[in-house]
Amino acid sequence: MSSESDNILSLAGLGRPFRLGMLYDCTKDQLIPGRTLWDISTLEKRVVQPNNSSDFKVITSDSLEDKASALNVNGNLKLSLLSGMLEVSGSGKYLSNEKSSNKHERVTVQYKCTTRSEQMTMDQLGPGKVQYPNVIKEETATHVVTEILYGAHAFFVFERDCSSSSHDEDIHGAMKVLLSKIPNMSVGLNLKGALSDKEINEVENFKCIFIGDFLLLENPCTYKDAVRVYKELPALLGDDKQNAIPIKVTLYPLTRLDSKASKLVREISESLTSKTEEIFEGLQELTLRCNDLVNSSVAKANKPMQKEIAKFKSQITIYKRELQKQLSVLLPRIRGGGVEESLLADLLNKNETSPFNYCELEAWVQDKENQVKILSDYNKLLAEIKLASDLGYLKSLIMNPENNNKYILCLRLLLPKSNFHLSKLETFNRNEYDYASDHTTTERNLEDNIASRNDQHQKISMMEQAILFKDYFVSNRESNETVFVVAMDCSDTLDYQANIECYRCGRLLNKDYLLPSAPGKPQVEQSTHNTATIHWTSPKFGASTVQKYEILCQRQTNRDNRPVSFTTGPDTLSFTVPELDVNSVYQVSVRSWCEVGVGPTSETNMVSIRPTNLP
């Protein structure tokens, strides 16, 4: 790139305390307070011109690009902000104000005004006019402030909760319409005169955050507060607008005053600036999604999952902080000409080949979002059953003396999980992970280990296990002999799985207990004028734990009475039902019993009893 050393620059103020004649280091985007090239009396001979304007704008995007545009922040200043070098205040804090959840719709109202401009004269900047030339040699400054535009910015950031993490165009559009009405609202603050009842109900859901250059006695929190404060803003500048602050400054290169001065050799190219912004925006997006995952009801009920997501998020935070440190060292050196811009390109390319590249991070988060969605559906299915949010609750339930001699059945839902990528993040952040090395062997060993364990698990799916567990809970709801509880856990499996643990007297009896599913639909083998012989098949799952079968028989026309029941042993799959009435139709079904209680009932079959034909 060509040298930038002789260029006059224009810069956003961002709430920083600029003054005419102040020195500035463009390589670090930092003010150098306390040193100047002229005495106070000389600087007071400035040119002051009125520059009155005001503007209102509704900002619907929350991206850094649009925030920077609202404050007239150029690419290199934005890069300094991303690196953490740039210290801002007042309205400048709008750049770093980010929502904490994707379940928040956000629309911002911007008020901007200008009041006056102050500038040094060309006579003051002429050859030989610098009063303290040694300051140029003693400081690292590259520019001096020669013109300041005064004014103020105010941002009213409105948020509204929404039910989904996806962008809601209807809510967003409604917010924009309502916020566009603020400048025309009356000072009387009678919302009923300006908004319909429906709109008033709508704005009651808005939360307001104020970020600006105005000193308020009380920050607005609601739509009504925002209308009041908005109307007061012009007066808050003061009678003589003395409360206005620098919102834009002009920087004069010191090399025009002294060829030996420090200089800005180059600005960072737009392509690398955009690439850096893209990396940080991606990290922020993933952080928001992690926030939503950590705060989901599923994660709160599943402490291992919640801790894992929080750990993942913390690794992103650590990486972002370290990346900022590297940028804060590298950017000044590139701008000052000490190193080539290619070093920044190398740093950004390293991100793409590291475990912190967006695609790998996003895939991990997407997988967790899928898990939360699936578990949320299972939570609805099992809503009536106690949920053990952590191991401590489950242990207290198992060891509770009141549950002595009771069976405790724990349905443990197992999520597919691999710690491998999370471990890569941790290792990379410790600078102990050689990402260029061949780690495919480690990955293959992990996958082989998972696959071998998957081959050994029972063939009952998580869905079948959960439905069966729910059926047992319903069948034994009135019994006081069995306690049902659900727990969620993470394990290194490739599939969603579930197992049932059976406890009694504080001891684990079986860590993979198989509850019997419903027996097959009973079939009629033969019938007489008062009997019917039926047979059925054993349960698809858990037949080995069946202790007896119960046959239920009820006349179809007598459903108000309880069915008559008969029992057989676990190895008997047929039964002759006695004492049936001729010319009657009966409903017959079968259910199994195991040590923990009664299981789900089979499908019902109809049995017709006819008179025996006489010879």
Tab-separated table of C-alpha atoms in Angstrom, residues 93-269:
chain	number	residue	atom	x	y	z
A	93	LYS	CA	-20.106	2.271	24.159
A	94	TYR	CA	-22.928	1.555	21.726
A	95	LEU	CA	-20.366	-0.231	19.557
A	96	SER	CA	-19.752	-2.895	22.196
A	97	ASN	CA	-23.298	-3.110	23.557
A	98	GLU	CA	-24.567	-6.531	22.556
A	99	LYS	CA	-27.686	-8.446	23.368
A	100	SER	CA	-27.280	-11.454	25.625
A	101	SER	CA	-29.696	-13.780	23.858
A	102	ASN	CA	-30.987	-14.516	20.382
A	103	LYS	CA	-34.424	-14.612	21.974
A	104	HIS	CA	-34.333	-10.810	22.152
A	105	GLU	CA	-35.498	-8.732	19.211
A	106	ARG	CA	-33.633	-5.431	19.174
A	107	VAL	CA	-34.317	-2.129	17.416
A	108	THR	CA	-32.461	1.123	18.183
A	109	VAL	CA	-33.477	4.771	17.957
A	110	GLN	CA	-30.589	7.169	17.256
A	111	TYR	CA	-30.671	10.904	17.917
A	112	LYS	CA	-27.732	12.881	16.553
A	113	CYS	CA	-27.030	16.593	16.703
A	114	THR	CA	-24.154	18.918	15.853
A	115	THR	CA	-23.616	22.381	17.351
A	116	ARG	CA	-20.336	23.971	16.275
A	117	SER	CA	-16.908	23.310	14.845
A	118	GLU	CA	-13.557	24.569	16.109
A	119	GLN	CA	-10.382	24.521	14.052
A	120	MET	CA	-6.831	25.749	14.166
A	121	THR	CA	-5.715	28.269	11.580
A	122	MET	CA	-3.320	27.508	8.764
A	123	ASP	CA	-1.079	30.201	10.220
A	124	GLN	CA	-0.689	28.112	13.386
A	125	LEU	CA	0.204	25.098	11.272
A	126	GLY	CA	2.637	26.916	9.031
A	127	PRO	CA	6.396	26.353	8.850
A	128	GLY	CA	8.215	27.361	12.016
A	129	LYS	CA	5.012	27.990	13.970
A	130	VAL	CA	5.357	24.987	16.298
A	131	GLN	CA	6.248	26.352	19.743
A	132	TYR	CA	7.440	23.089	21.306
A	133	PRO	CA	9.125	21.104	18.486
A	134	ASN	CA	10.935	18.793	20.902
A	135	VAL	CA	7.587	17.241	21.853
A	136	ILE	CA	7.396	15.703	18.388
A	137	LYS	CA	10.693	13.911	18.939
A	138	GLU	CA	9.844	12.824	22.482
A	139	GLU	CA	6.430	11.304	21.799
A	140	THR	CA	5.163	8.465	19.613
A	141	ALA	CA	2.352	10.627	18.251
A	142	THR	CA	1.657	10.541	14.529
A	143	HIS	CA	-0.987	13.285	14.293
A	144	VAL	CA	-2.300	16.382	16.004
A	145	VAL	CA	-5.964	17.379	16.421
A	146	THR	CA	-6.606	20.460	14.285
A	147	GLU	CA	-10.393	20.509	13.980
A	148	ILE	CA	-13.268	19.314	16.160
A	149	LEU	CA	-16.959	19.009	15.339
A	150	TYR	CA	-19.057	19.223	18.510
A	151	GLY	CA	-22.429	17.637	19.102
A	152	ALA	CA	-23.881	14.551	20.743
A	153	HIS	CA	-25.266	11.108	20.011
A	154	ALA	CA	-28.010	9.295	21.890
A	155	PHE	CA	-29.053	5.689	21.389
A	156	PHE	CA	-32.266	4.249	22.803
A	157	VAL	CA	-31.816	0.492	22.502
A	158	PHE	CA	-35.169	-1.294	22.697
A	159	GLU	CA	-35.430	-5.010	23.326
A	160	ARG	CA	-38.369	-7.329	23.388
A	161	ASP	CA	-38.403	-10.989	24.348
A	162	CYS	CA	-39.518	-13.473	21.728
A	163	SER	CA	-40.263	-17.158	22.064
A	164	SER	CA	-37.810	-18.369	19.449
A	165	SER	CA	-34.094	-17.913	18.832
A	166	SER	CA	-34.825	-17.250	15.165
A	167	HIS	CA	-35.364	-13.717	13.854
A	168	ASP	CA	-39.056	-12.729	14.007
A	169	GLU	CA	-39.811	-10.362	11.125
A	170	ASP	CA	-43.307	-9.522	12.401
A	171	ILE	CA	-42.099	-8.461	15.861
A	172	HIS	CA	-39.145	-6.612	14.360
A	173	GLY	CA	-41.353	-4.754	11.903
A	174	ALA	CA	-43.882	-3.810	14.590
A	175	MET	CA	-41.104	-2.455	16.810
A	176	LYS	CA	-39.739	-0.311	13.985
A	177	VAL	CA	-43.162	1.217	13.292
A	178	LEU	CA	-43.767	2.073	16.947
A	179	LEU	CA	-40.298	3.538	17.466
A	180	SER	CA	-40.606	5.674	14.344
A	181	LYS	CA	-43.444	7.526	16.082
A	182	ILE	CA	-41.283	8.808	18.952
A	183	PRO	CA	-40.227	12.177	17.394
A	184	ASN	CA	-43.861	13.113	16.773
A	185	MET	CA	-45.151	12.129	20.215
A	186	SER	CA	-46.501	14.971	22.343
A	187	VAL	CA	-44.692	16.105	25.461
A	188	GLY	CA	-47.834	15.392	27.476
A	189	LEU	CA	-46.935	11.703	27.319
A	190	ASN	CA	-50.539	10.651	26.919
A	191	LEU	CA	-49.843	7.486	24.990
A	192	LYS	CA	-53.550	6.899	24.451
A	193	GLY	CA	-53.685	9.987	22.309
A	194	ALA	CA	-50.878	8.796	20.044
A	195	LEU	CA	-51.138	5.007	20.102
A	196	SER	CA	-53.979	2.527	19.840
A	197	ASP	CA	-54.804	0.211	22.742
A	198	LYS	CA	-53.118	-2.618	20.864
A	199	GLU	CA	-49.971	-0.541	20.354
A	200	ILE	CA	-49.922	0.497	24.012
A	201	ASN	CA	-50.047	-3.169	25.027
A	202	GLU	CA	-47.241	-3.822	22.572
A	203	VAL	CA	-44.872	-1.124	23.881
A	204	GLU	CA	-45.369	-2.354	27.441
A	205	ASN	CA	-43.250	-5.354	26.402
A	206	PHE	CA	-40.330	-3.116	25.391
A	207	LYS	CA	-37.258	-2.681	27.574
A	208	CYS	CA	-35.082	0.367	26.959
A	209	ILE	CA	-31.345	0.891	27.443
A	210	PHE	CA	-29.903	4.389	27.005
A	211	ILE	CA	-26.382	4.907	25.674
A	212	GLY	CA	-25.279	8.425	24.876
A	213	ASP	CA	-23.369	11.626	25.440
A	214	PHE	CA	-26.082	13.275	27.534
A	215	LEU	CA	-26.011	13.387	31.320
A	216	LEU	CA	-29.409	12.143	32.511
A	217	LEU	CA	-30.797	12.295	36.018
A	218	GLU	CA	-32.499	8.964	35.401
A	219	ASN	CA	-32.043	6.517	32.559
A	220	PRO	CA	-35.179	5.499	30.647
A	221	CYS	CA	-36.368	1.923	31.056
A	222	THR	CA	-39.668	1.962	29.157
A	223	TYR	CA	-41.094	3.309	25.926
A	224	LYS	CA	-42.852	6.101	27.815
A	225	ASP	CA	-39.608	7.045	29.589
A	226	ALA	CA	-37.798	7.108	26.250
A	227	VAL	CA	-40.347	9.503	24.742
A	228	ARG	CA	-39.908	11.863	27.693
A	229	VAL	CA	-36.093	11.764	27.560
A	230	TYR	CA	-36.050	12.149	23.772
A	231	LYS	CA	-38.007	15.388	24.064
A	232	GLU	CA	-35.572	16.680	26.714
A	233	LEU	CA	-32.368	16.006	24.757
A	234	PRO	CA	-31.972	19.417	23.032
A	235	ALA	CA	-32.308	21.219	26.375
A	236	LEU	CA	-29.705	18.946	27.962
A	237	LEU	CA	-27.041	20.437	25.688
A	238	GLY	CA	-27.267	23.626	27.763
A	239	ASP	CA	-28.400	27.153	26.988
A	240	ASP	CA	-25.210	27.822	25.062
A	241	LYS	CA	-24.851	24.200	23.990
A	242	GLN	CA	-21.821	24.029	26.218
A	243	ASN	CA	-22.470	20.371	27.020
A	244	ALA	CA	-21.761	19.236	23.463
A	245	ILE	CA	-18.748	16.949	23.074
A	246	PRO	CA	-16.349	16.106	20.214
A	247	ILE	CA	-18.117	13.733	17.825
A	248	LYS	CA	-15.701	14.099	14.916
A	249	VAL	CA	-12.076	15.228	14.765
A	250	THR	CA	-9.609	16.063	12.027
A	251	LEU	CA	-6.059	14.763	12.474
A	252	TYR	CA	-3.125	16.563	10.881
A	253	PRO	CA	-0.011	14.410	10.212
A	254	LEU	CA	3.045	15.472	12.216
A	255	THR	CA	5.290	14.617	9.275
A	256	ARG	CA	4.031	17.826	7.649
A	257	LEU	CA	5.487	19.703	10.617
A	258	ASP	CA	8.625	17.607	11.095
A	259	SER	CA	9.783	14.978	8.618
A	260	LYS	CA	11.387	13.001	11.450
A	261	ALA	CA	8.111	12.566	13.353
A	262	SER	CA	6.560	9.163	13.899
A	263	LYS	CA	4.211	8.388	11.084
A	264	LEU	CA	1.354	6.206	10.019
A	265	VAL	CA	2.969	4.226	7.213
A	266	ARG	CA	-0.098	2.259	6.202
A	267	GLU	CA	-3.662	1.535	7.182
A	268	ILE	CA	-4.881	-2.042	7.261
A	269	SER	CA	-6.490	-3.173	4.022
